[in-house]
Coordinates of C-alpha atoms and ligand atoms in Angstrom, one line a residue:
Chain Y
X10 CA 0.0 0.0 0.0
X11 CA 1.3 3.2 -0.3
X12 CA 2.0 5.5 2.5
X13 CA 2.6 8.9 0.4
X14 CA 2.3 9.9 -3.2
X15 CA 3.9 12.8 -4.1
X16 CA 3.4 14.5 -7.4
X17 CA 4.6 17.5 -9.1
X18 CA 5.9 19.2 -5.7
X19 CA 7.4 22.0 -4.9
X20 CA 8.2 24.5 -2.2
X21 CA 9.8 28.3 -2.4
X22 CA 10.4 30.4 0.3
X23 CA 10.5 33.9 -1.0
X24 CA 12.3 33.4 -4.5
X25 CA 14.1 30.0 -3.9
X26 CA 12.8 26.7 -4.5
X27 CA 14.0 24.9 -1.3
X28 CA 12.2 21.4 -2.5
X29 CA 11.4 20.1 -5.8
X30 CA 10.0 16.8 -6.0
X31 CA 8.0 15.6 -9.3
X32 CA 7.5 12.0 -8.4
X33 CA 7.8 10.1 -5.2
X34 CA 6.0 7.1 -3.8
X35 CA 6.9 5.8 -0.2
X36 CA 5.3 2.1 1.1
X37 CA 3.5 1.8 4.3
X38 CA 4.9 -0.3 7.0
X39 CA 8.2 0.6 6.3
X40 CA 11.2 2.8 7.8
X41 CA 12.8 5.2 5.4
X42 CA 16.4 7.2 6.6
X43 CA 15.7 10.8 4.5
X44 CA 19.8 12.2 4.5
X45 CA 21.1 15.1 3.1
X46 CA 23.2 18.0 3.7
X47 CA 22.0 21.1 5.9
X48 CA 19.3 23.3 4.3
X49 CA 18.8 20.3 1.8
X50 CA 15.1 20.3 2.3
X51 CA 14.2 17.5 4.7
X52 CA 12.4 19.6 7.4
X53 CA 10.6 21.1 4.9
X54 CA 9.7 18.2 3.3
X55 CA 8.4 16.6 6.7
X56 CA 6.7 19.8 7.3
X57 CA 4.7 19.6 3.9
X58 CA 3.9 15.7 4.8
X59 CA 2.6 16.7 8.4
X60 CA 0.1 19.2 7.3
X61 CA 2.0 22.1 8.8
X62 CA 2.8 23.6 5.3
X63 CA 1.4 23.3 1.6
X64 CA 3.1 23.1 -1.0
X65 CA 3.2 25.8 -3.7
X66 CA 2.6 23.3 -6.5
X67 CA 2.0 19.5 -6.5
X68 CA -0.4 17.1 -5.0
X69 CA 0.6 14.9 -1.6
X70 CA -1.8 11.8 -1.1
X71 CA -1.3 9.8 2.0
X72 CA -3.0 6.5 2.0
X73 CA -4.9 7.4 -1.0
X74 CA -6.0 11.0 0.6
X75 CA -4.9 14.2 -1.3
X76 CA -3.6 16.5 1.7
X77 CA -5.1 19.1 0.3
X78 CA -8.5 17.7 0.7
X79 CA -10.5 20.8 2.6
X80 CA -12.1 19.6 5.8
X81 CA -10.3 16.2 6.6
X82 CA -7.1 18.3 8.1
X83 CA -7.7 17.1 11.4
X84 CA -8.7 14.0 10.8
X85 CA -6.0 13.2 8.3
X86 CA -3.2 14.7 11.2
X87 CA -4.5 12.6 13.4
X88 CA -2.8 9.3 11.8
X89 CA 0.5 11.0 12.4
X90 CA 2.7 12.6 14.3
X91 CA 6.1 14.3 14.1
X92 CA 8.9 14.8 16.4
X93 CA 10.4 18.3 15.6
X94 CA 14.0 18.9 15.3
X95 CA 14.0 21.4 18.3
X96 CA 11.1 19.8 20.2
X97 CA 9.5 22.6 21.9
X98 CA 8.1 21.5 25.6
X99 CA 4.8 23.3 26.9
X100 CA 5.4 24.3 30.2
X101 CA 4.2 22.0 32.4
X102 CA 5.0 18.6 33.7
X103 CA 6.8 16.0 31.1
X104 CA 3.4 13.6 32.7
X105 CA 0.9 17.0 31.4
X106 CA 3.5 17.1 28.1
X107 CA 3.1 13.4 27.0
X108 CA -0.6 13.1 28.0
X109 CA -1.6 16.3 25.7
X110 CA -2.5 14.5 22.5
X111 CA -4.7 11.9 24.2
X112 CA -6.6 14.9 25.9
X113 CA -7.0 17.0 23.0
X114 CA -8.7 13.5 21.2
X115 CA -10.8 13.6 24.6
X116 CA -9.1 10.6 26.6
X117 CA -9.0 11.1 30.1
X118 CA -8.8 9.1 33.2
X119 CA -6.9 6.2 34.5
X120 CA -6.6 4.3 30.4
X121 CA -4.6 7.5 29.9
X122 CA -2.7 7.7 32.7
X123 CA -1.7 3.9 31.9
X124 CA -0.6 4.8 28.8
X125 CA 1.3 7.9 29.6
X126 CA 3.6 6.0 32.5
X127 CA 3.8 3.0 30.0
X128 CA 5.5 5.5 27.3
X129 CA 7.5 7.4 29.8
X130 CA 9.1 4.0 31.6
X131 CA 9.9 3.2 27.6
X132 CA 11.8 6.1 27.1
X133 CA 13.3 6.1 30.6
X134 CA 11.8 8.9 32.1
X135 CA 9.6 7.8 34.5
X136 CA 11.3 9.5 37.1
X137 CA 10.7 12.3 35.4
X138 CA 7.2 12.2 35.1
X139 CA 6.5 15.4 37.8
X140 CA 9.4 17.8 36.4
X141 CA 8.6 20.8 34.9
X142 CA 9.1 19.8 31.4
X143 CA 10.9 22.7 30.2
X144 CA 14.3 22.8 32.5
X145 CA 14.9 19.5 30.9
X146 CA 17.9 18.9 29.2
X147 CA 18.7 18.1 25.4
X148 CA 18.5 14.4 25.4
X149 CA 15.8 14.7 27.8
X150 CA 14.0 16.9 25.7
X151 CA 14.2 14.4 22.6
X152 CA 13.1 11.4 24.8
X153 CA 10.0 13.3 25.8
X154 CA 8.9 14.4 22.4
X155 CA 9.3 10.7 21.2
X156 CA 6.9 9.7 24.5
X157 CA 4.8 12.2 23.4
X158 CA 4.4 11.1 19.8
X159 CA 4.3 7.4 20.3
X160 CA 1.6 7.6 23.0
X161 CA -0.8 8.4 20.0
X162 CA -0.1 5.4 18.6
X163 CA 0.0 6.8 15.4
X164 CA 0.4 5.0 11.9
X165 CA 2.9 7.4 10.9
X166 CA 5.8 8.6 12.7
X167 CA 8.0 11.6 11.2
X168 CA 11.2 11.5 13.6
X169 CA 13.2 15.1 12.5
X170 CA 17.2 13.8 13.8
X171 CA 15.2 12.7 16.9
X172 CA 18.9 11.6 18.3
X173 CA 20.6 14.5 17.6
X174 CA 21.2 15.5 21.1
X175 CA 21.6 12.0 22.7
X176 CA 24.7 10.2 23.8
X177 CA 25.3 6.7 22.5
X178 CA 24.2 4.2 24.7
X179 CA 20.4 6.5 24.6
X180 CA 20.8 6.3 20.7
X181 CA 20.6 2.7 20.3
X182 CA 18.2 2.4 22.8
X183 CA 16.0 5.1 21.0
X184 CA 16.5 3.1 17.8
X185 CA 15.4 0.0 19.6
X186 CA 11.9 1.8 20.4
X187 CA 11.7 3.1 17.1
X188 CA 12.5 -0.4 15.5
X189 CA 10.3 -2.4 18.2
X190 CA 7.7 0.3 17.8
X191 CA 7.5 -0.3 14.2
X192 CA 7.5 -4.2 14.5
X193 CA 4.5 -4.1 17.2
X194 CA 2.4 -1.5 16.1
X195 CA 3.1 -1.6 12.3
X196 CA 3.9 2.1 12.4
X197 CA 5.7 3.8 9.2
X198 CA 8.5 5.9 10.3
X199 CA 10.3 8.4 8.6
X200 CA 13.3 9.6 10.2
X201 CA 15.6 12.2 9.4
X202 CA 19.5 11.6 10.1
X203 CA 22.4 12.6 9.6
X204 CA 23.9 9.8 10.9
X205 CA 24.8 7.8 8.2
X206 CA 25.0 4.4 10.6
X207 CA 21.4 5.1 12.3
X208 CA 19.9 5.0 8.7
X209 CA 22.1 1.4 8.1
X210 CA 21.2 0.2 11.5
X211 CA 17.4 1.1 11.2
X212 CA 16.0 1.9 7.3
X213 CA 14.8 0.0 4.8
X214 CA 15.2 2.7 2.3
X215 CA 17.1 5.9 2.1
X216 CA 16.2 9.0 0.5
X217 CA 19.0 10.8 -0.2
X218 CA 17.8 14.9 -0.7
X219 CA 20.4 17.6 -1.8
X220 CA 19.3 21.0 -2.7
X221 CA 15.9 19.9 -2.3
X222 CA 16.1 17.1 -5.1
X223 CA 15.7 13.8 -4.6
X224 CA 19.3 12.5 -6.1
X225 CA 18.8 8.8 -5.0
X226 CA 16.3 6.4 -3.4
X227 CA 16.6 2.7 -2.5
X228 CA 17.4 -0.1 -0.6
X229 CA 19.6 1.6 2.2
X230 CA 22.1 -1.6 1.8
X231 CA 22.3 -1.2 -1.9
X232 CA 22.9 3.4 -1.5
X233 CA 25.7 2.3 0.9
X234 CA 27.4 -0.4 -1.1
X235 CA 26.7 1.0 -4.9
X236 CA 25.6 4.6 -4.7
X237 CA 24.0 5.1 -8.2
X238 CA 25.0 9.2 -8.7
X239 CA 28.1 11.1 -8.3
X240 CA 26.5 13.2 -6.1
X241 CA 25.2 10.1 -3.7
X242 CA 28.7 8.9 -4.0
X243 CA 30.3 12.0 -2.5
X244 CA 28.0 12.6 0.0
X245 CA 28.4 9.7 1.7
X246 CA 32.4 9.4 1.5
X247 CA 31.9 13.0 2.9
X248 CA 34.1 14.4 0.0
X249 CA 30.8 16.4 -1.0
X250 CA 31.5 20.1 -1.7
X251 CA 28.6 22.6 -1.0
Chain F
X14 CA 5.1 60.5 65.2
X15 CA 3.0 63.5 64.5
X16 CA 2.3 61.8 60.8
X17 CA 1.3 58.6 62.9
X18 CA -1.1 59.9 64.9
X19 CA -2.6 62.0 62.3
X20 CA -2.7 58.5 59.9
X21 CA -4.6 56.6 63.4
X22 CA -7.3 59.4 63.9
X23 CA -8.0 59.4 59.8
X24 CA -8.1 55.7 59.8
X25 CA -11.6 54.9 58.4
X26 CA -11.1 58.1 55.8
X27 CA -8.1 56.4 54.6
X28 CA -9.6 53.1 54.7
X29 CA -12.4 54.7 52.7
X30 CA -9.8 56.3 49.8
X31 CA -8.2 53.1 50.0
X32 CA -11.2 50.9 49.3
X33 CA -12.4 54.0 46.4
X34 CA -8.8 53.1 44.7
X35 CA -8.9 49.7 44.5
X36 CA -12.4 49.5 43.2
X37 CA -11.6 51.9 40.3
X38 CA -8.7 50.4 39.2
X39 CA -9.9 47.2 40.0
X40 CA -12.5 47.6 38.1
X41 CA -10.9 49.3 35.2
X42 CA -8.3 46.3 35.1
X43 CA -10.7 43.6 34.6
X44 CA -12.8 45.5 31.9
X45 CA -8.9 46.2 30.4
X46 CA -8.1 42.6 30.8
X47 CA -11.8 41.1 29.5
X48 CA -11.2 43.3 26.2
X49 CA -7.2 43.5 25.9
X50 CA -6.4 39.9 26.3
X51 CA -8.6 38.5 23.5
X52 CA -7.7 41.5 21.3
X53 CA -4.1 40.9 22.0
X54 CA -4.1 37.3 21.3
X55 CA -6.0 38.1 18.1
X56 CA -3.1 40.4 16.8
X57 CA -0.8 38.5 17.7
X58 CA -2.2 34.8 16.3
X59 CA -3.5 36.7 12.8
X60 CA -1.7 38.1 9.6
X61 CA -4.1 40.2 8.2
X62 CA -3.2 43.1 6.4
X63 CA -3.1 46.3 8.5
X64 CA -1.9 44.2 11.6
X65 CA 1.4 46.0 11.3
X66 CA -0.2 49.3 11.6
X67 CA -2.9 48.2 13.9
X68 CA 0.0 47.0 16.5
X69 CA 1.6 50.7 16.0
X70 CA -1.3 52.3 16.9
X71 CA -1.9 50.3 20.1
X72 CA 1.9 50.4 20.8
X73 CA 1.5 54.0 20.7
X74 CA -1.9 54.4 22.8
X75 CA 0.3 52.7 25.7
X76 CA 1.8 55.3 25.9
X77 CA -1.3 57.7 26.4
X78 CA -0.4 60.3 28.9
X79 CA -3.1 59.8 31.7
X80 CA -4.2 63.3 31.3
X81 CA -5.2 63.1 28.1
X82 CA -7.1 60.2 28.9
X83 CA -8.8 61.9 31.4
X84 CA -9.5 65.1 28.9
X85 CA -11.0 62.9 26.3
X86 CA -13.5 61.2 28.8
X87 CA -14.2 64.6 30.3
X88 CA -14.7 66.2 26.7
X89 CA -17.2 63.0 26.1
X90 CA -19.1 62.8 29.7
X91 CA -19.5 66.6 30.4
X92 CA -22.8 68.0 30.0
X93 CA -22.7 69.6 26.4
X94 CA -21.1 66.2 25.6
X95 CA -22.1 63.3 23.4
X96 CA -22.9 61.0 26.8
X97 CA -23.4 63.9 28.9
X98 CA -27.6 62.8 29.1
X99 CA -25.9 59.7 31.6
X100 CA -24.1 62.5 34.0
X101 CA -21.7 60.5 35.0
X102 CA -19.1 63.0 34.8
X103 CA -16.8 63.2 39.0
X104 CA -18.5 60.0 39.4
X105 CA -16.2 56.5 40.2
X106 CA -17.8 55.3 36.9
X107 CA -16.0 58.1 34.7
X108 CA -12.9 57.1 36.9
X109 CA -13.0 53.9 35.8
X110 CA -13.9 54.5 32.1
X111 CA -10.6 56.6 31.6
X112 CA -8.5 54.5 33.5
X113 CA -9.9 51.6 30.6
X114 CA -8.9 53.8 28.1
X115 CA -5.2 53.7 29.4
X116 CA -4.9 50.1 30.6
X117 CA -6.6 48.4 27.6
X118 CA -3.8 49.2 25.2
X119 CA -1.1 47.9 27.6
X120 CA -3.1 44.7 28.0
X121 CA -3.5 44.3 24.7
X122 CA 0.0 45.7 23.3
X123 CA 2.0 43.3 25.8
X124 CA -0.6 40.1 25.1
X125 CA 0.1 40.4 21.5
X126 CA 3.4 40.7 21.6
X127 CA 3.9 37.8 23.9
X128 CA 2.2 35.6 22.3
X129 CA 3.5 37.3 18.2
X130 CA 7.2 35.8 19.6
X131 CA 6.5 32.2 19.8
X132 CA 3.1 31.3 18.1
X133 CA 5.1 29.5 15.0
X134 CA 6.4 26.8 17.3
X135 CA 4.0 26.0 19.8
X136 CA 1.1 25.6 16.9
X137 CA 3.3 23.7 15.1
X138 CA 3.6 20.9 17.9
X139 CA -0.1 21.1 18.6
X140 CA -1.4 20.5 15.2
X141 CA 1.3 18.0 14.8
X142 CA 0.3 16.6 18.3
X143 CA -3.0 16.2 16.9
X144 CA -5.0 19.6 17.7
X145 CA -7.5 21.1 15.9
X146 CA -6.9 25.1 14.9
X147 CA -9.0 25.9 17.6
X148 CA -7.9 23.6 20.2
X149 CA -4.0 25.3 19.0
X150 CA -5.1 28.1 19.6
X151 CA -6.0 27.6 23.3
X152 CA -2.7 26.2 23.5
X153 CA -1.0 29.1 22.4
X154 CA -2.7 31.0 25.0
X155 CA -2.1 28.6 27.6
X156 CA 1.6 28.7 27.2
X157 CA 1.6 32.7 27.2
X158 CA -0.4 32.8 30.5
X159 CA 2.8 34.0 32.2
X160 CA 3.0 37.0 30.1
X161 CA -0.8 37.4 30.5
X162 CA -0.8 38.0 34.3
X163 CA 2.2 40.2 33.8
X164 CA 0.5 42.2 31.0
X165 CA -2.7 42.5 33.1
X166 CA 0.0 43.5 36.5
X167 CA 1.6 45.8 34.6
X168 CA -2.1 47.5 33.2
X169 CA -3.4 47.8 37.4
X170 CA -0.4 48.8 38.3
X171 CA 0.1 52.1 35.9
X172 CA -4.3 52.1 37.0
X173 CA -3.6 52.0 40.1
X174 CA -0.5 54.8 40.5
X175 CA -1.6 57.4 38.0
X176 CA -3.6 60.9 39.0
X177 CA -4.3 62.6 35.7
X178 CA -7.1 60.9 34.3
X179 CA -9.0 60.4 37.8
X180 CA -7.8 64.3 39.0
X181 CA -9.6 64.9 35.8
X182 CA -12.7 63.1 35.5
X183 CA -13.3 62.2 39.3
X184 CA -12.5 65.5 40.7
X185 CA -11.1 64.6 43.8
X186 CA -14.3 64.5 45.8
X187 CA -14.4 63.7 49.5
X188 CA -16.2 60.6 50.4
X189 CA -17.2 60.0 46.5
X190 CA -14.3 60.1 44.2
X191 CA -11.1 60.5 46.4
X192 CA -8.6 57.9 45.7
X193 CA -5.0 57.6 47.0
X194 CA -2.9 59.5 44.4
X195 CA -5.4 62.4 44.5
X196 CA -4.9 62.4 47.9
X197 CA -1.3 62.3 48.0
X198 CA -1.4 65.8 45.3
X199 CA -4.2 67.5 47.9
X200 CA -2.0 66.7 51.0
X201 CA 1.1 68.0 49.1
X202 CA -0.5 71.2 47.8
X203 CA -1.5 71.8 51.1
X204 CA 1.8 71.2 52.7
X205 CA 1.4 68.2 54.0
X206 CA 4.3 66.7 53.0
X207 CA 4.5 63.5 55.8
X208 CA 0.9 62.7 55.2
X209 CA 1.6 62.5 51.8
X210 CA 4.6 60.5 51.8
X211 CA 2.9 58.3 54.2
X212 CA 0.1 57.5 51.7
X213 CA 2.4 57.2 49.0
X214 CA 4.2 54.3 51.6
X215 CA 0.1 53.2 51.8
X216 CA 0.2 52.8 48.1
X217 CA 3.0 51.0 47.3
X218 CA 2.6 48.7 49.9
X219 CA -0.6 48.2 48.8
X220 CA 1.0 47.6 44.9
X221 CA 3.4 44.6 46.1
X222 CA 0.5 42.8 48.3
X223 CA -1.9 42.9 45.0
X224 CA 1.1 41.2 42.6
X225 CA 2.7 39.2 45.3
X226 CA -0.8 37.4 45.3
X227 CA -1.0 37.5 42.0
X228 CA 2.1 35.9 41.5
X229 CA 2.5 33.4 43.7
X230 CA -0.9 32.1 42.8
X231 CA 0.2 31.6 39.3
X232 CA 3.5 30.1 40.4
X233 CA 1.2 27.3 41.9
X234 CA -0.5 26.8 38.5
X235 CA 2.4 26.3 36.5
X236 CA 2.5 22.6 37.4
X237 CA -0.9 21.7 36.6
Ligands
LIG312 N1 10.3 29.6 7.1 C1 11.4 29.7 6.2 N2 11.6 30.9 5.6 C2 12.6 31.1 4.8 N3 13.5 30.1 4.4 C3 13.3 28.9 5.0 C4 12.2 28.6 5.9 N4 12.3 27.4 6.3 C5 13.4 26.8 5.7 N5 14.0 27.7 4.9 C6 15.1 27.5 4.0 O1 14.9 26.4 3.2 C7 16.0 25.6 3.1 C8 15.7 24.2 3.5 O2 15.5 24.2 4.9 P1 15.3 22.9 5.7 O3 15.0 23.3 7.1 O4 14.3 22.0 5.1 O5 16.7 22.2 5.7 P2 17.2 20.8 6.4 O6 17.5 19.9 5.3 O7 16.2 20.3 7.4 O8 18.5 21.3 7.1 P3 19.2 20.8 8.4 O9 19.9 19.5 8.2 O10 20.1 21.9 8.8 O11 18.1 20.6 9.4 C9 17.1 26.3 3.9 O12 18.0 27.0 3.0 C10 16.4 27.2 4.8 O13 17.1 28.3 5.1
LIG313 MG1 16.1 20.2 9.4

């Protein structure tokens, strides 16, 4: 099944087209690395996929819905969730913080409670649960505003570097939530790295974007071992020049 | 000690000019806040055109000099005036209208430009989080509440210490329309400099009570 269709899109801001994408087609059920240099485009394509922008031109369809559709926003949003790049935290507790998605879709009581310690002790902040969520620090932050996506249990997960900030031994046990995540629940994920390993150790695909083109997607074994562009090639040897 | 005495035997007066100031500027804050605060979110959440313009102007009313204020409502209340039929004119009711007039841009200015600094990211994450645009919007205001009680401090506070506007439309009237800084201006012309002083101590005093309660009240709600 196909998870996005993407036709004819792109996106300027002022005078510069910062994405330009005339055909793409992503699967469900599957986890795609999207890589590329800084200012590529890959926020701003995760943006236009999340409903948080449109695109100038173009047509996106997930699961067979055009984005654009007037009047299914919300419910169309609802089926995913992103983790920003700089996650902001609403200041409250990190408990308030991960349980505000299930209260804005009117869940309440002790089912939500369940699910918002269940999340937390995943992400190894349970002890965390009563801290003001905003003195929190980097890493912390992230693991948060993974709880507070994946307590949505959403079918979609856009991840934006979500382990930017972490140190190592909380990076592979951030990828092992992500990849157990996506084994139980059959979530999608789309993650944005720019660590070329994490997309190895965790996609089924890469996307490789560079000044907002797509230059190569595939098999993430088959990018790493026989990238098909020059510009693939010297990206990943880190020989690039931008 | 002579100031002390005098203050003991004028008790219930003070308590009276006391009571008269709170009420107006009481008052006048909560009208302020009831119209400022959703006027200010407003500006700040839109992007209309003429927002740019519309910010300038209120920008500039906060800076209304209180005796203008108090001209304006006194041009409009008097008796050959457009409301001058309700005679309200040196009544507690005209104080309050012009003290509106000067604490309703303040609310509003400082509202919108709390909430113009941040409302990108925090509607982001709530309509990524799964909020609908109205639902976001709460949100927004929600996270801004801090800059909200400070907005509406701020608004009772320059209430609450300026003469002009009152002097103007209120008159000064014993028992009816005497408040504390019309006092403190009466004691002064008459050369009562320690009562004054001592009321101006009354004032201030009274200033840090009203946003020490304020505040720590909203300290508690920051965890819920
Ligand atoms: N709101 C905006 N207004 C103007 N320009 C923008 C805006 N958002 C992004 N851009 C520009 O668009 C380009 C792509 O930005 P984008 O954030 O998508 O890059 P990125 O691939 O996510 O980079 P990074 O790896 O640094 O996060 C950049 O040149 C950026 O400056
Ligand atoms: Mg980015």
């Amino acid at each position: 099944m196909n998870l996005f269709e993407i036709d004819g899109v792109t996106k300027k801001y002022g005078s510069r087209t910062v994405l330009d994408v005339p055909q793409l087609k992503l699967q469900t059920d599957q986890i795609y690395a999207v890589m590329g240099p800084n200012g590529s485009g890959k926020t701003t394509l995760m943006r236009l996929l999340n409903l948080l922008d449109t695109p100038d031109t173009g047509h996106i369809k997930f699961i067979g819905e055009d984005l654009n559709e007037p009047g299914r926003r919300l419910e169309v949003a609802r089926r995913m969730c992103m983790v920003f790049q700089r996650p902001f935290m609403f200041r409250s507790s990190v408990f308030n913080n991960v349980a505000y998605g299930l209260k804005l879709r009117k869940e309440r009581g002790a089912e939500c409670d369940r699910k918002v310690k269940e999340v937390l002790n995943f992400v190894g902040m349970s002890s965390f649960a009563n801290q003001l969520a905003t003195r929190l620090s980097g890493g912390e932050t992230q693991r948060v505003a993974l709880a507070r996506a994946l307590v949505l249990r959403p079918k979609l997960l856009l991840l934006d570097e979500p382990t930017a900030n972490l140190d190592p031994s909380s990076v592979k046990h951030i990828e092992e939530i992500i990849r157990n995540w996506h084994q139980q629940y059959n979530t999608s994920v789309i993650i944005v790295t720019h660590n070329l390993f994490q997309a190895k150790r965790l996609a089924d695909e890469s996307i490789l974007l560079i000044n907002g083109k797509v230059i190569e997607k595939a098999k993430t074994a088959d990018i790493f071992n026989a990238p098909q562009t020059v510009e693939s090639k010297q990206f990943l040897d880190g020989t690039m020049v931008y | 000690m002579g100031t002390f005495s005098t203050l003991l035997l004028q008790k219930t007066e003070i308590f009276e000019i006391v009571k008269m100031s709170l009420m107006v500027s009481g008052s006048a804050t909560i009208i302020s806040a009831f119209i400022g605060i959703p006027l200010g979110a407003w500006i700040g959440l839109s992007d209309f055109t003429g927002r740019k313009l519309l910010l300038r102007i209120v920008y500039t009313l906060m800076a209304l000099p209180p005796v203008l204020a108090g001209l304006l409502v006194f041009l409009l209340l008097s008796r050959s005036g457009p409301f001058g039929i309700w005679e309200l004119l040196f009544t507690p009711a005209a104080m309050i209208i012009a003290q509106c007039l000067l604490v309703t841009p303040i609310i509003t200015g400082l509202v919108a430009a709390a909430i113009a600094g941040k409302e990108g990211i925090i509607f982001d994450h709530a309509l990524s989080l799964g909020a609908s645009r109205s639902q976001a919007m709460w949100t927004i205001i929600k996270e801004t509440r801090s800059s909200m009680i400070a907005a509406v401090l701020t608004g009772f506070g320059r209430a609450f210490a300026e003469v002009g506007a009152v002097m103007l439309v209120g008159g000064n009237i014993r028992h009816m329309t005497r408040v504390l800084t019309t006092s403190i201006v009466l004691e002064t012309r008459q050369g009562n400099f320690e009562m004054g002083i001592a009321l101006g101590i009354i004032l201030l005093i009274i200033s840090f009570t009203v946003s020490s309660i304020v505040l720590s009240n909203a300290d508690e709600f920051k965890l819920t």
